[in-house]
Short mmCIF file of C-alpha atoms in Angstrom, two decimals:
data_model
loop_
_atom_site.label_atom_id
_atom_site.label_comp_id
_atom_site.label_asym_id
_atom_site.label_seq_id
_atom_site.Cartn_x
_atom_site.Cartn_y
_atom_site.Cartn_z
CA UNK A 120 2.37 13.71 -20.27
CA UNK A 121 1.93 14.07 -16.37
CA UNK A 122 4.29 11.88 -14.62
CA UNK A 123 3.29 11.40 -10.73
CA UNK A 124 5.48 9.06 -8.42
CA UNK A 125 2.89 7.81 -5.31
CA UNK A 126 5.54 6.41 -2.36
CA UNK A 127 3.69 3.67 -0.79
CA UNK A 128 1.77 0.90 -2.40
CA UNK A 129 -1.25 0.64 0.52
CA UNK A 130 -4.86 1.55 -0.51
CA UNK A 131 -3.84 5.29 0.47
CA UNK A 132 -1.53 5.12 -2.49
CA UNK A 133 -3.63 2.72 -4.57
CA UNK A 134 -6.68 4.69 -4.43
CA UNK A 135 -4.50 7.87 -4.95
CA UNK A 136 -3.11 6.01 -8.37
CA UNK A 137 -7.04 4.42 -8.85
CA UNK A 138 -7.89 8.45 -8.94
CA UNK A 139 -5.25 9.77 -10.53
CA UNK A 140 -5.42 7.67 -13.31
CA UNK A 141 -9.46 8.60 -14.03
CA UNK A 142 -8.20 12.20 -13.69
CA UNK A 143 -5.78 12.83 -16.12
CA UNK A 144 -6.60 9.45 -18.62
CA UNK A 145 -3.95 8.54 -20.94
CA UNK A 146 -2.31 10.96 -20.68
CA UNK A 147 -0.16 10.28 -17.04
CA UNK A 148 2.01 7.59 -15.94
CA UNK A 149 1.84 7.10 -12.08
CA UNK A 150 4.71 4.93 -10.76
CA UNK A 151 3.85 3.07 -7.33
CA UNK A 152 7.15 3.11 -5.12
CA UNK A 153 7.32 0.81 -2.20
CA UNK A 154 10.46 -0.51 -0.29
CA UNK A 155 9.05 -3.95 0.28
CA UNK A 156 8.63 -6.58 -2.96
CA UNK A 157 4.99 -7.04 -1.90
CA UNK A 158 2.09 -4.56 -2.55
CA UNK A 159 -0.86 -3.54 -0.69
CA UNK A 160 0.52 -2.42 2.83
CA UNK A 161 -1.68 -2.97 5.58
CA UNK A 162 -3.69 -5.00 3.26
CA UNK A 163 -1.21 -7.58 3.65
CA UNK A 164 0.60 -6.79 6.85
CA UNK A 165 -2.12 -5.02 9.11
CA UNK A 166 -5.19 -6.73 8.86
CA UNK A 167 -6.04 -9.40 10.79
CA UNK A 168 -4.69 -12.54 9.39
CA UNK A 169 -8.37 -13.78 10.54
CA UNK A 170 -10.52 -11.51 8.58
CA UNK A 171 -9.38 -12.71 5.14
CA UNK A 172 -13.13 -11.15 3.74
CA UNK A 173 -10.98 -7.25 4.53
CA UNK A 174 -8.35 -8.59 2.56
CA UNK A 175 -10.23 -8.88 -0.97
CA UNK A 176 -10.27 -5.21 -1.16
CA UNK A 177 -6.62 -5.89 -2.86
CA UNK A 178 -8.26 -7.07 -6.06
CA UNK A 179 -9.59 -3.76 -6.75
CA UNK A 180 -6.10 -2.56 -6.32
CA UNK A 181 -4.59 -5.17 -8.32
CA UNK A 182 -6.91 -4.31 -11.56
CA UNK A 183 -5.34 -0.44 -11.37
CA UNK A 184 -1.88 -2.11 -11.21
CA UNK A 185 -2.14 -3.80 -14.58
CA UNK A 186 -3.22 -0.99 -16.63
CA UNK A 187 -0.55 0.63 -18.80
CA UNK A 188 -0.92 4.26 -17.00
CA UNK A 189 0.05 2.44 -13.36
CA UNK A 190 3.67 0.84 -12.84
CA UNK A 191 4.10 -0.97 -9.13
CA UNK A 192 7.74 -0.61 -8.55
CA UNK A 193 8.67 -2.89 -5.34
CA UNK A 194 11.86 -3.71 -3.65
CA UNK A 195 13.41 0.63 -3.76
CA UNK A 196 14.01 2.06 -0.53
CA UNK A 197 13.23 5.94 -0.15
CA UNK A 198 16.55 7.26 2.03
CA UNK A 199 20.01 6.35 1.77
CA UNK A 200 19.57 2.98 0.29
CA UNK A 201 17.48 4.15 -2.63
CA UNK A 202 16.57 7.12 -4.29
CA UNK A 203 15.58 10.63 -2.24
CA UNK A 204 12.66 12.67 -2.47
CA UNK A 205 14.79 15.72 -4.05
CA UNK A 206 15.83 12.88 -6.80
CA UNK A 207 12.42 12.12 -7.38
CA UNK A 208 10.86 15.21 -7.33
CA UNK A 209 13.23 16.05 -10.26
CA UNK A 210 11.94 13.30 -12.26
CA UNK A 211 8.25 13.44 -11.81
CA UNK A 212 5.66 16.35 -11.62
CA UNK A 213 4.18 15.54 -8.50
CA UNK A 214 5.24 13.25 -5.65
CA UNK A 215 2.70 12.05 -3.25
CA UNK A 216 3.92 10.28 0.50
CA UNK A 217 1.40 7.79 1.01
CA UNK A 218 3.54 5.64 3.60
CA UNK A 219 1.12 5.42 6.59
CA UNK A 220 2.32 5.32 9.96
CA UNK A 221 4.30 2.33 10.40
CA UNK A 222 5.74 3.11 14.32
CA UNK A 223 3.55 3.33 17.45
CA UNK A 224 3.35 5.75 19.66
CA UNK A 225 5.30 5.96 22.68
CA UNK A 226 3.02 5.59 26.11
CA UNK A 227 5.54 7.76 27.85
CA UNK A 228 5.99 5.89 30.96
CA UNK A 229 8.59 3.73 32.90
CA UNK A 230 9.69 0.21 31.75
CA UNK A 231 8.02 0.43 28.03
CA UNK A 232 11.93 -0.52 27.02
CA UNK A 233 11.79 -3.94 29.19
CA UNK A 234 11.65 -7.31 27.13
CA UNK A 235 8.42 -7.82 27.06
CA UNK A 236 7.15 -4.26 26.23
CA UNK A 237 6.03 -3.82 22.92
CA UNK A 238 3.79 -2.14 20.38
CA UNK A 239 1.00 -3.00 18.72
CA UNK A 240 2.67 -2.41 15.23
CA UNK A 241 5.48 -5.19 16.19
CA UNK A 242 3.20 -7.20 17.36
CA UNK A 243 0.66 -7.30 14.72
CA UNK A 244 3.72 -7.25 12.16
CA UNK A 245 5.07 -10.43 13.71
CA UNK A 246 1.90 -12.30 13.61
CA UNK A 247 1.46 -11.29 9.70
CA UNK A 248 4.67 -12.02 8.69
CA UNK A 249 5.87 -9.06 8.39
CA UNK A 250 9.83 -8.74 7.40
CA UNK A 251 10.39 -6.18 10.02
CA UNK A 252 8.90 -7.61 12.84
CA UNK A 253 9.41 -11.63 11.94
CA UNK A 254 12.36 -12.20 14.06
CA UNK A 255 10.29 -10.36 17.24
CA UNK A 256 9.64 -13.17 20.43
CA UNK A 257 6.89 -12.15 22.40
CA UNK A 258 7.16 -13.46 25.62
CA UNK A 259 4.07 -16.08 25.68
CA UNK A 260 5.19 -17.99 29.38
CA UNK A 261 3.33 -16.13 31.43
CA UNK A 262 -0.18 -16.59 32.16
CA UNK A 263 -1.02 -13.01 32.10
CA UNK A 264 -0.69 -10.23 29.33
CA UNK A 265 -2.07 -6.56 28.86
CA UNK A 266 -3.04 -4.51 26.22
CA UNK A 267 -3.50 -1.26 26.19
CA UNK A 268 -6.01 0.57 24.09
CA UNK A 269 -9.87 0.55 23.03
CA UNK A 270 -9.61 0.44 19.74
CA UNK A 271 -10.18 -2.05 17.16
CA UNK A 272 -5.83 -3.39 17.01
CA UNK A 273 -6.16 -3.53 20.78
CA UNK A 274 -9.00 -6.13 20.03
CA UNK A 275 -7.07 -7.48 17.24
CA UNK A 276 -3.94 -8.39 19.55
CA UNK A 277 -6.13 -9.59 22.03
CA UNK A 278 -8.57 -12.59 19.64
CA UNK A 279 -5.20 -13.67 18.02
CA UNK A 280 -3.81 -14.01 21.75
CA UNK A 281 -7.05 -16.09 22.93
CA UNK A 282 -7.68 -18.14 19.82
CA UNK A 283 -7.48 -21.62 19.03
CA UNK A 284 -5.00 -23.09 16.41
CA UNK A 285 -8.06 -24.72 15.33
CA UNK A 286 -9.95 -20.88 15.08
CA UNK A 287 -6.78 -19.55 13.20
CA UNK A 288 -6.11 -22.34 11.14
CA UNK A 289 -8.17 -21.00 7.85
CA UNK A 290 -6.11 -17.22 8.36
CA UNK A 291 -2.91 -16.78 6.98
CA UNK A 292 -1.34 -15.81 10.27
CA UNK A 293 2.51 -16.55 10.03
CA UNK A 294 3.53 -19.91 10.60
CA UNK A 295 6.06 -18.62 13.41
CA UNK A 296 3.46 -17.41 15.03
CA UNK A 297 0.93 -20.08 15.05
CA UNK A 298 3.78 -22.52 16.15
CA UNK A 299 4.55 -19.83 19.42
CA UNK A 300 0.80 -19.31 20.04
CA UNK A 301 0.01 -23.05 20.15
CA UNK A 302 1.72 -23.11 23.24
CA UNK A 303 0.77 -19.51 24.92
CA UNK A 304 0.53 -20.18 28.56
CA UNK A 305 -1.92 -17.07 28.40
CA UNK A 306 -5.17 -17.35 30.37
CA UNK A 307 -5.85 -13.66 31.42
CA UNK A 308 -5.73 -10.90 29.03
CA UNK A 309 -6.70 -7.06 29.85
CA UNK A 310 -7.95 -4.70 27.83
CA UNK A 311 -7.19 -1.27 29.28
CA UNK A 312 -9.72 1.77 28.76
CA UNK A 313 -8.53 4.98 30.60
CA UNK A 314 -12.27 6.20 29.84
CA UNK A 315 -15.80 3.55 30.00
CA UNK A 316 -18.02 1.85 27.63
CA UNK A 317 -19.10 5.41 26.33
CA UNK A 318 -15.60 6.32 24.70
CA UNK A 319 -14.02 2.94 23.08
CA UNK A 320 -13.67 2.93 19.52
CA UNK A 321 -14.13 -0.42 18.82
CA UNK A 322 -16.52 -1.32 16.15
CA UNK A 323 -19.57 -3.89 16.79
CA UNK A 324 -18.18 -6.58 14.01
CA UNK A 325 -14.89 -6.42 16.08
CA UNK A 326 -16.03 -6.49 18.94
CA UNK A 327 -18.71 -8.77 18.45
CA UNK A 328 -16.23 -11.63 17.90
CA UNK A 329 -15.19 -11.63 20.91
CA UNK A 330 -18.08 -12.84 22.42
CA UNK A 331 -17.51 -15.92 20.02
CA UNK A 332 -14.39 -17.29 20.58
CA UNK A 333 -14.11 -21.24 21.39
CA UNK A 334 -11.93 -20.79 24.72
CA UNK A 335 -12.10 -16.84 25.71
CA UNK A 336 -14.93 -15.55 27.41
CA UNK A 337 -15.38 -11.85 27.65
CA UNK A 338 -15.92 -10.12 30.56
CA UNK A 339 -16.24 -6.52 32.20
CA UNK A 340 -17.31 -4.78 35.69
CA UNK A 341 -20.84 -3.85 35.71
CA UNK A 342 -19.90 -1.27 37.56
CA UNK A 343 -18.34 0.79 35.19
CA UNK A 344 -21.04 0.93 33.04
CA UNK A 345 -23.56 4.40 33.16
CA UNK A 346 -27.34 3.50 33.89
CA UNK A 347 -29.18 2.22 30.84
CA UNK A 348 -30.70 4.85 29.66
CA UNK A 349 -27.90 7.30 28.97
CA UNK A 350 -26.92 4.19 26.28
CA UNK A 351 -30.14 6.13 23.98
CA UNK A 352 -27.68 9.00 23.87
CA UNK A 353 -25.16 7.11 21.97
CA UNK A 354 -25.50 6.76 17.93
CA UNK A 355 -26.95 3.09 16.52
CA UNK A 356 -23.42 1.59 16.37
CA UNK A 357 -21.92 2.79 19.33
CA UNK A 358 -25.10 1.09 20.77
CA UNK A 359 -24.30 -1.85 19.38
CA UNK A 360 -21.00 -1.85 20.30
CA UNK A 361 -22.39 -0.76 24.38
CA UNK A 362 -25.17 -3.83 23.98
CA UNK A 363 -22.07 -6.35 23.73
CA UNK A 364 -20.12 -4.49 26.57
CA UNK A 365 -22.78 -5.16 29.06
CA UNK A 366 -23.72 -8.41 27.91
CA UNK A 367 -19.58 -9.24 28.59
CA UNK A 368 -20.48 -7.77 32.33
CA UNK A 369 -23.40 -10.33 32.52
CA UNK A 370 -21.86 -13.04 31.33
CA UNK A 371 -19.62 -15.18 33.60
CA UNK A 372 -15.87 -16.29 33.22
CA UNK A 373 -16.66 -19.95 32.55
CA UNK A 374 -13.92 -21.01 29.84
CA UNK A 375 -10.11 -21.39 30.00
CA UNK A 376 -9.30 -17.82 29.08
CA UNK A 377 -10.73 -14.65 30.09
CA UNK A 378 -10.52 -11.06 28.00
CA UNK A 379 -11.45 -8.88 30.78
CA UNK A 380 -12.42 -5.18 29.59
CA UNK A 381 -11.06 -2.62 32.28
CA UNK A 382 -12.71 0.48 31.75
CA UNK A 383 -11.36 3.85 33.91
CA UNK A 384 -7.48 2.21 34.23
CA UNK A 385 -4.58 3.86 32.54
CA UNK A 386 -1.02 2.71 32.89
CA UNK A 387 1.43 4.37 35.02
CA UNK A 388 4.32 1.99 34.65
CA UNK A 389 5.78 -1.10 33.44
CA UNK A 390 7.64 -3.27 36.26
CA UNK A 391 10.50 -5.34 36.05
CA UNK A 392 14.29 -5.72 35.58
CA UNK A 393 15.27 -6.60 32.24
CA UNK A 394 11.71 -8.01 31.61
CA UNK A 395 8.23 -7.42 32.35
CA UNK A 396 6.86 -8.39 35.53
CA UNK A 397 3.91 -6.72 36.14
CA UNK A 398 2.31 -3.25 34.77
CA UNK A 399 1.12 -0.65 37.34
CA UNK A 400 -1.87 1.35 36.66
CA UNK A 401 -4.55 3.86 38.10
CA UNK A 402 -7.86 4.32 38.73
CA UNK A 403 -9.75 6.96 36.67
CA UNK A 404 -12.90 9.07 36.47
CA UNK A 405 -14.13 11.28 33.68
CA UNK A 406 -14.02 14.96 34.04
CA UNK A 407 -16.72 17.03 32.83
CA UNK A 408 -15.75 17.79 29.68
CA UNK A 409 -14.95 13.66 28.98
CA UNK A 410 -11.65 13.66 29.92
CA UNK A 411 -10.18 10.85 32.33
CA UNK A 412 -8.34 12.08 35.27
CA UNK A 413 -6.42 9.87 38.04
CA UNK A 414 -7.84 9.45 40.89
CA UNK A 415 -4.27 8.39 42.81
CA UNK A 416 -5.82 4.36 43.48
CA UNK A 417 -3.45 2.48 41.84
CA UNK A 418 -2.94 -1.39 41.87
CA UNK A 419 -0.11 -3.87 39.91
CA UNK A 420 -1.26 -6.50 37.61
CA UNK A 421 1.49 -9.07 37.27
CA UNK A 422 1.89 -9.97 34.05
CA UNK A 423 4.75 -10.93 31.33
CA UNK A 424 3.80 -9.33 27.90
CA UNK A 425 2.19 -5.90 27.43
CA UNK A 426 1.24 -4.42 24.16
CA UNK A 427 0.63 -0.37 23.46
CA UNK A 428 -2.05 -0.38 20.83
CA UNK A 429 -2.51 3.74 21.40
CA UNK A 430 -2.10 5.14 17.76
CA UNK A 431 1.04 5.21 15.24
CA UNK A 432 3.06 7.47 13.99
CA UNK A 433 4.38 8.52 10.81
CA UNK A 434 8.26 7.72 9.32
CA UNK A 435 9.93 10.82 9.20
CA UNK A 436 11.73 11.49 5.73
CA UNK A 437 14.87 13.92 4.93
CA UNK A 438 13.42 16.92 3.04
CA UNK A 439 10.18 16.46 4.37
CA UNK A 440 8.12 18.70 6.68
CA UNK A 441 7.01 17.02 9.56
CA UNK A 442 4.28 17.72 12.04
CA UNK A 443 6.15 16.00 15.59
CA UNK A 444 3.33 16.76 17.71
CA UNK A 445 0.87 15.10 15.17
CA UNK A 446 3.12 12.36 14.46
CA UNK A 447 2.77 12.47 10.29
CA UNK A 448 3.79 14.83 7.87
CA UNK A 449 3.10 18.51 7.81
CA UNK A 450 0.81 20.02 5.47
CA UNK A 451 -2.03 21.71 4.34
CA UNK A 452 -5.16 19.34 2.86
CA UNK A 453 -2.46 17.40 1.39
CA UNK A 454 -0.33 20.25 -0.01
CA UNK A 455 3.50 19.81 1.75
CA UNK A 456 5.22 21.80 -0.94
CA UNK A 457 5.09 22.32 -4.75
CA UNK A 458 4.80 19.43 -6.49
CA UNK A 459 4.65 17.11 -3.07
CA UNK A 460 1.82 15.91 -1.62
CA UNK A 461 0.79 13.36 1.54
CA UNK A 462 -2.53 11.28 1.52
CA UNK A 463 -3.91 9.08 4.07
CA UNK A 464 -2.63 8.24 7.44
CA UNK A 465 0.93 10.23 5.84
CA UNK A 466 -1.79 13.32 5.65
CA UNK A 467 -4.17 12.58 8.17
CA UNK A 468 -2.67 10.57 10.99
CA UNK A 469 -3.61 7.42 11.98
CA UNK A 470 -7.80 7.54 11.88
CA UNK A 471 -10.69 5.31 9.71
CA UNK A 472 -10.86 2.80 7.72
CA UNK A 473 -9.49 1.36 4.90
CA UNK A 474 -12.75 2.91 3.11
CA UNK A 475 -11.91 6.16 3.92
CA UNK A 476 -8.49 6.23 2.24
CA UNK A 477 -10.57 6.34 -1.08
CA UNK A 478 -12.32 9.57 -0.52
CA UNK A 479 -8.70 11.07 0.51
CA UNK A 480 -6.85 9.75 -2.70
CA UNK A 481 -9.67 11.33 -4.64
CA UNK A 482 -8.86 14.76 -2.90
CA UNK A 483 -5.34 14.75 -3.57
CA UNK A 484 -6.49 13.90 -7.21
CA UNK A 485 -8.34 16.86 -7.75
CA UNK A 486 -5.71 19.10 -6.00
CA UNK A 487 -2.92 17.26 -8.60
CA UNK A 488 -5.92 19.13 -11.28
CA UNK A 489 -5.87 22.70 -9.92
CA UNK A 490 -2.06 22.72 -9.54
CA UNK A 491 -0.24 20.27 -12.64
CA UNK A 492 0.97 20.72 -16.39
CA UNK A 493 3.04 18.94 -17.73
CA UNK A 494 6.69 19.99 -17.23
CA UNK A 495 8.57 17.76 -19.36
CA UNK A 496 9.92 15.99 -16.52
CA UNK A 497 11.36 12.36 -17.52
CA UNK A 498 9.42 10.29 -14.83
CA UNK A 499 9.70 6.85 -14.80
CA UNK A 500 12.21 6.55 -17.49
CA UNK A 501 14.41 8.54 -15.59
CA UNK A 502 13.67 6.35 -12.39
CA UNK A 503 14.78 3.26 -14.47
CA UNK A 504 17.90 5.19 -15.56
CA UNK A 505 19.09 6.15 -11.91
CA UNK A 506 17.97 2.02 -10.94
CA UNK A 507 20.32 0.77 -13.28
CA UNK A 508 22.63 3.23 -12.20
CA UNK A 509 22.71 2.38 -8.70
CA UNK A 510 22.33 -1.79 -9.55
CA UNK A 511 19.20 -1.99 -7.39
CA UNK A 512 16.72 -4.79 -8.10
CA UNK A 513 13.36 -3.48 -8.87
CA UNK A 514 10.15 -5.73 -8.73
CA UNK A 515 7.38 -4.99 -10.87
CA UNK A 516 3.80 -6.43 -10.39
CA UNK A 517 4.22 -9.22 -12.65
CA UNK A 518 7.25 -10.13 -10.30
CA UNK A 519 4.78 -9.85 -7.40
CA UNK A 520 2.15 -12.35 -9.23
CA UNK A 521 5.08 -14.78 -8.90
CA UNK A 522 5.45 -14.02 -5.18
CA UNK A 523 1.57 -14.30 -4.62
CA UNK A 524 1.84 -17.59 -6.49
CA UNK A 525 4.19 -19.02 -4.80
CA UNK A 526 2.63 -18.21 -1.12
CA UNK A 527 -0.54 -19.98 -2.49
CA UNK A 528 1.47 -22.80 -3.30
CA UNK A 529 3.28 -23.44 -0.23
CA UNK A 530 0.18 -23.08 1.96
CA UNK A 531 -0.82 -25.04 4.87
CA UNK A 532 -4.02 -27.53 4.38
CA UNK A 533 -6.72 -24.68 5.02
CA UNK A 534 -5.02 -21.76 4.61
CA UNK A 535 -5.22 -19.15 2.29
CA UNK A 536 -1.27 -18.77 2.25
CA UNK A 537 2.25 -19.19 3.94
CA UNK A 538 3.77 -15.80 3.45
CA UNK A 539 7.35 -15.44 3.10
CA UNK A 540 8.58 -13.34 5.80
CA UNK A 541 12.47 -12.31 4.90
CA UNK A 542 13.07 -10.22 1.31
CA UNK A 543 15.57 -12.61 0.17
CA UNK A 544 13.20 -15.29 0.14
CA UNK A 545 10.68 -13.40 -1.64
CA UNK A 546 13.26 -11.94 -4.78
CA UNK A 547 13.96 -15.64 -5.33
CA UNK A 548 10.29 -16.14 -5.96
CA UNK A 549 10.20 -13.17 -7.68
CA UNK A 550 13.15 -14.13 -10.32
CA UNK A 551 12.34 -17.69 -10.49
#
């Protein structure tokens, strides 16, 4: 028997188990680990609580959790609290990190400590309910706020910012968070670009919403667009994605809040006290290999929330190498050591889609192939042992059924769900 221990129950590490378990049959065990009670990562707390149609992907996860070769263990911390990596790397034959890249990245400048400040992973946790970021306040007073970013969770923040209750009442946003957005005093948001239309990575679906929204009209500097013809350069989505740009800079600012897409402006610092006041930032240009370079024009937008979406980084964990310039773990196509492996954004770093996890947990799958026999490692009964031994309270996926359940149940008229948002709350739903 092959036992394999996957740490982090996202579609990295479902797809991993999804592949692992059409790899070696019958004949391995693959134990799920996750700190939190609830599966499916950023299924659940990174997706937009708007685009419930992303979220079904969990049902393909959810048939690989209820076969007999796949065990979702929820509610064990990795660390201190839990069980190590050393511990489990005794017990199993191969241990895969498949924990994402839960922290943002740091934008390096003055004032990104002020109230006020934050990143796009506390942000987008607080409006999913996540038990991390639930107790966060943005500061929603001001009529001005600024993302930076031009990538897909940049335009994320910015349609749950310039929604409607009415738009967001069918998502399972948190309640929290629809009661605090209900009454934003936002009217201006920025998107800032430190390169132009050319280099965003937004994609057209995303992006294309915006130009929908009930109260938000989208808008951008025709100026900072290249003539029309250099667009036939660009591959049939980032065409797209260009086409909506400039019809933003044709369109005019007639509704109660504007998105406004400022292309060549990076961020030089955040102003203020103990809170934000404002955000300074400069003028760019693009160098001739692509890159954007100031051009010493700066100007101060005053403003009272600003969000970093700019990429995430991965948790560090004791006994793991770790790649601090990259931000995840270090390692070579997956291999960190014998016997321990990373997938996903652990492996990668933060980049695609959810779809391309799937691809990536079928590498690691062939590499657990070339390099496993069975070792006559204990696995997951010697997990159970060293649970019991430590009195923590595992939750298995039947537990989680109850959880999922009970969300269902206590929904609001229209909405898919009302998550829970603090553990306790969810291991009494899981007991009950």
């Amino acid at each position: 028997m092959i036992h394999v221990a996957i740490i982090g129950s996202g579609p990295a590490g479902y797809y991993t188990a999804e592949a692992a378990q059409k790899a070696f049959g019958d004949t391995a065990r693959i134990d799920i680990i996750d700190r939190l009670p609830t599966p499916f990562g950023l299924i659940r707390s990174g997706v937009a609580p708007d685009h419930q149609s992303l979220k079904a992907v969990s049902r393909r996860y959810e048939k690989t959790a209820l076969t007999e070769e796949v065990r979702f263990v929820g509610n064990i911390a990795i660390g201190a609290d839990g069980v190590s990596i050393e511990e489990l790397r005794g017990m199993y034959d191969a241990v895969i990190l498949a924990t994402g890249a839960p922290h943002d990245r740091r934008l390096g400048i003055a004032g990104e400590e002020l109230t006020g400040a934050l990143g796009s992973a506390a942000f987008v946790g607080w409006y999913n309910g996540h038990p991390d970021h639930a107790g966060l306040q943005p500061p929603l007073g001001h009529d001005t706020a600024v993302i930076i970013g031009n990538g897909n969770v940049a335009i994320d923040c910015a349609r749950i910012l310039a929604k409607t209750p009415e738009e967001l009442s069918s998502s399972d946003i948190a309640a929290h968070a629809a009661d605090a957005l209900a009454g934003t005093h936002i009217r201006n948001i920025h998107i800032l670009g430190r390169r132009g239309p050319h280099q965003v990575s937004f994609t057209p679906k995303e992006l294309g919403e915006m130009g929908r929204l009930a109260r938000a009209a989208s808008v951008a500097d025709a100026a900072a667009f290249p003539a029309p013809h250099e667009d036939d350069t660009l591959d049939p989505g980032q065409r797209k994605v260009v086409g909506f740009l400039r019809e933003f800079a044709a369109a005019k600012a007639d509704k109660p809040v504007t998105v406004s897409f400022d292309f060549f402006t990076r961020p030089v610092g955040i102003e203020g006290e103990s809170a934000v006041t404002g955000i300074e930032v400069e003028r760019t240009r693009l160098t001739r290999d692509g890159r954007a370079e100031g051009t010493g024009e700066t100007r101060v937008i005053p403003c009272g929330l600003v969000i970093s979406a700019i990429g995430y980084r991965t948790s560090p964990i004791a006994d793991v190498p770790y790649d601090e310039r990259a931000g995840r773990f270090a390692n070579v196509d997956g291999r960190i050591a014998p016997g321990l492996y990373c997938v996903g954004w652990a492996r990668r770093g933060p980049t695609g889609t959810i779809g391309t996890n799937k691809p990536d947990g079928y590498a690691i799958a062939e590499l657990l192939s070339e390099d496993l026999i069975s070792s006559g490692k204990a696995g997951r009964a010697a997990l159970d042992e060293l649970i019991a031994a430590r009195a923590l309270e595992p939750v298995q996926f039947t537990d989680w059924q109850k959880i999922d359940a009970a969300e269902i149940a206590r929904a609001r008229v229209g909405a898919p769900r009302e998550k829970f948002t603090a553990i306790d709350e969810m291991m009494q739903a899981a007991k009950a």
